[in-house]
PDB file of C-alpha atoms in Angstrom:
ATOM      1  CA  MET A   1      -6.176  -7.838  12.064  1.00  0.00           C
ATOM      2  CA  ASN A   2      -5.741 -11.579  10.676  1.00  0.00           C
ATOM      3  CA  GLN A   3      -2.347 -13.514  10.628  1.00  0.00           C
ATOM      4  CA  HIS A   4      -1.713 -13.050   6.440  1.00  0.00           C
ATOM      5  CA  ARG A   5      -2.069  -8.871   6.867  1.00  0.00           C
ATOM      6  CA  ILE A   6       0.441  -9.287  10.027  1.00  0.00           C
ATOM      7  CA  ASN A   7       3.086 -11.340   8.626  1.00  0.00           C
ATOM      8  CA  GLU A   8       2.867  -9.218   5.396  1.00  0.00           C
ATOM      9  CA  LEU A   9       3.040  -5.758   6.954  1.00  0.00           C
ATOM     10  CA  LEU A  10       6.006  -7.347   9.165  1.00  0.00           C
ATOM     11  CA  ASP A  11       7.554  -8.611   5.800  1.00  0.00           C
ATOM     12  CA  LEU A  12       7.531  -5.200   4.088  1.00  0.00           C
ATOM     13  CA  LEU A  13       8.416  -3.021   7.326  1.00  0.00           C
ATOM     14  CA  LYS A  14      11.632  -5.521   7.748  1.00  0.00           C
ATOM     15  CA  SER A  15      13.018  -4.888   4.271  1.00  0.00           C
ATOM     16  CA  ASP A  16      12.894  -0.995   4.441  1.00  0.00           C
ATOM     17  CA  TRP A  17      13.366  -0.482   7.825  1.00  0.00           C
ATOM     18  CA  LEU A  18      16.868  -2.213   7.518  1.00  0.00           C
ATOM     19  CA  GLN A  19      17.774   0.628   5.158  1.00  0.00           C
ATOM     20  CA  ASP A  20      16.521   3.017   8.257  1.00  0.00           C
ATOM     21  CA  SER A  21      18.068   0.894  10.723  1.00  0.00           C
ATOM     22  CA  ASP A  22      19.145   4.143  13.098  1.00  0.00           C
ATOM     23  CA  LEU A  23      15.448   4.669  13.761  1.00  0.00           C
ATOM     24  CA  ASN A  24      13.545   3.192  16.290  1.00  0.00           C
ATOM     25  CA  LEU A  25       9.960   1.683  15.453  1.00  0.00           C
ATOM     26  CA  LEU A  26       7.902   4.852  15.955  1.00  0.00           C
ATOM     27  CA  GLU A  27      10.316   6.962  14.442  1.00  0.00           C
ATOM     28  CA  PHE A  28      10.176   4.619  10.994  1.00  0.00           C
ATOM     29  CA  ILE A  29       6.081   4.211  11.094  1.00  0.00           C
ATOM     30  CA  THR A  30       6.329   8.352  11.780  1.00  0.00           C
ATOM     31  CA  LYS A  31       8.683   8.589   8.529  1.00  0.00           C
ATOM     32  CA  LEU A  32       6.390   6.295   6.784  1.00  0.00           C
ATOM     33  CA  SER A  33       3.249   8.017   7.324  1.00  0.00           C
ATOM     34  CA  GLN A  34       4.721  11.408   6.602  1.00  0.00           C
ATOM     35  CA  GLU A  35       6.013   9.935   3.201  1.00  0.00           C
ATOM     36  CA  ALA A  36       2.326   8.769   2.757  1.00  0.00           C
ATOM     37  CA  GLY A  37       0.889  12.217   3.154  1.00  0.00           C
ATOM     38  CA  TYR A  38      -1.140  10.988   6.567  1.00  0.00           C
ATOM     39  CA  LYS A  39      -2.052  13.918   8.589  1.00  0.00           C
ATOM     40  CA  ASP A  40      -4.197  12.392  11.137  1.00  0.00           C
ATOM     41  CA  ASP A  41      -3.290  11.139  14.667  1.00  0.00           C
ATOM     42  CA  LEU A  42      -0.843   8.517  14.385  1.00  0.00           C
ATOM     43  CA  ALA A  43      -2.838   6.144  16.684  1.00  0.00           C
ATOM     44  CA  LYS A  44      -5.441   6.069  13.861  1.00  0.00           C
ATOM     45  CA  LEU A  45      -3.126   5.059  10.955  1.00  0.00           C
ATOM     46  CA  THR A  46      -4.325   1.459   9.792  1.00  0.00           C
ATOM     47  CA  ASP A  47      -2.362  -1.204   8.255  1.00  0.00           C
ATOM     48  CA  ASP A  48      -3.854  -0.408   4.876  1.00  0.00           C
ATOM     49  CA  VAL A  49      -1.784   2.724   4.655  1.00  0.00           C
ATOM     50  CA  LEU A  50       1.360   1.349   6.005  1.00  0.00           C
ATOM     51  CA  ILE A  51       1.035  -1.920   3.542  1.00  0.00           C
ATOM     52  CA  TYR A  52      -0.137   0.500   0.345  1.00  0.00           C
ATOM     53  CA  HIS A  53       2.779   2.795   1.080  1.00  0.00           C
ATOM     54  CA  LEU A  54       5.665   0.346   1.963  1.00  0.00           C
ATOM     55  CA  LYS A  55       4.348  -1.683  -1.556  1.00  0.00           C
ATOM     56  CA  MET A  56       4.268   1.517  -3.752  1.00  0.00           C
ATOM     57  CA  ARG A  57       7.230   3.564  -1.759  1.00  0.00           C
ATOM     58  CA  ASN A  58      10.007   2.435  -3.988  1.00  0.00           C
ATOM     59  CA  SER A  59       8.158   2.216  -7.492  1.00  0.00           C
ATOM     60  CA  ASP A  60       7.331   4.749 -10.425  1.00  0.00           C
ATOM     61  CA  SER A  61       4.667   7.247  -9.318  1.00  0.00           C
ATOM     62  CA  LYS A  62       2.853   6.280 -12.587  1.00  0.00           C
ATOM     63  CA  GLU A  63       2.623   2.737 -11.518  1.00  0.00           C
ATOM     64  CA  GLN A  64      -1.001   1.483 -10.631  1.00  0.00           C
ATOM     65  CA  ILE A  65      -1.810   0.415  -7.029  1.00  0.00           C
ATOM     66  CA  PRO A  66      -1.570  -3.377  -7.089  1.00  0.00           C
ATOM     67  CA  GLY A  67      -4.993  -4.042  -5.644  1.00  0.00           C
ATOM     68  CA  LEU A  68      -6.444  -1.667  -8.401  1.00  0.00           C
ATOM     69  CA  LYS A  69      -4.352  -3.388 -11.370  1.00  0.00           C
ATOM     70  CA  LYS A  70      -6.101  -6.225 -11.260  1.00  0.00           C
ATOM     71  CA  ASP A  71      -9.503  -4.546 -12.432  1.00  0.00           C
ATOM     72  CA  HIS A  72      -7.651  -1.969 -14.687  1.00  0.00           C
ATOM     73  CA  GLU A  73      -9.442  -1.827 -18.100  1.00  0.00           C
ATOM     74  CA  GLU A  74      -7.872   0.158 -21.134  1.00  0.00           C
ATOM     75  CA  ASP A  75     -11.459   0.570 -22.882  1.00  0.00           C
ATOM     76  CA  PHE A  76     -14.236   2.375 -21.253  1.00  0.00           C
ATOM     77  CA  LYS A  77     -16.706   0.101 -23.368  1.00  0.00           C
ATOM     78  CA  THR A  78     -15.223  -3.156 -22.521  1.00  0.00           C
ATOM     79  CA  ALA A  79     -15.219  -2.066 -18.470  1.00  0.00           C
ATOM     80  CA  ILE A  80     -18.631  -1.540 -18.929  1.00  0.00           C
ATOM     81  CA  LEU A  81     -19.562  -4.935 -20.698  1.00  0.00           C
ATOM     82  CA  LYS A  82     -17.529  -6.446 -18.301  1.00  0.00           C
ATOM     83  CA  ALA A  83     -18.937  -4.589 -14.857  1.00  0.00           C
ATOM     84  CA  ARG A  84     -23.024  -5.420 -16.561  1.00  0.00           C
ATOM     85  CA  GLY A  85     -22.004  -9.272 -16.620  1.00  0.00           C
ATOM     86  CA  ILE A  86     -22.297  -9.234 -20.465  1.00  0.00           C
ATOM     87  CA  ILE A  87     -18.764 -10.380 -21.184  1.00  0.00           C
ATOM     88  CA  SER A  88     -16.161 -11.820 -18.716  1.00  0.00           C
TER      89      SER A  88
END
């Protein structure tokens, strides 16, 4: 994991973990994984799951994921033309 992602994860963890400061780190990560619906072994939990869950944790359930929001097109025809490189 590169330094940018480590810093991003630590910043996101810090702000939310302070609200649950009675939990140790492993308990807090377990809580986050359960909230995100992660059911696999905790050792296989990726930083992406934590980062996106922490980003979206306090947002409206209908809000788009930040990484997908930038590519969203309301009009299907426009999306197809952009994907084919006909318009920019």
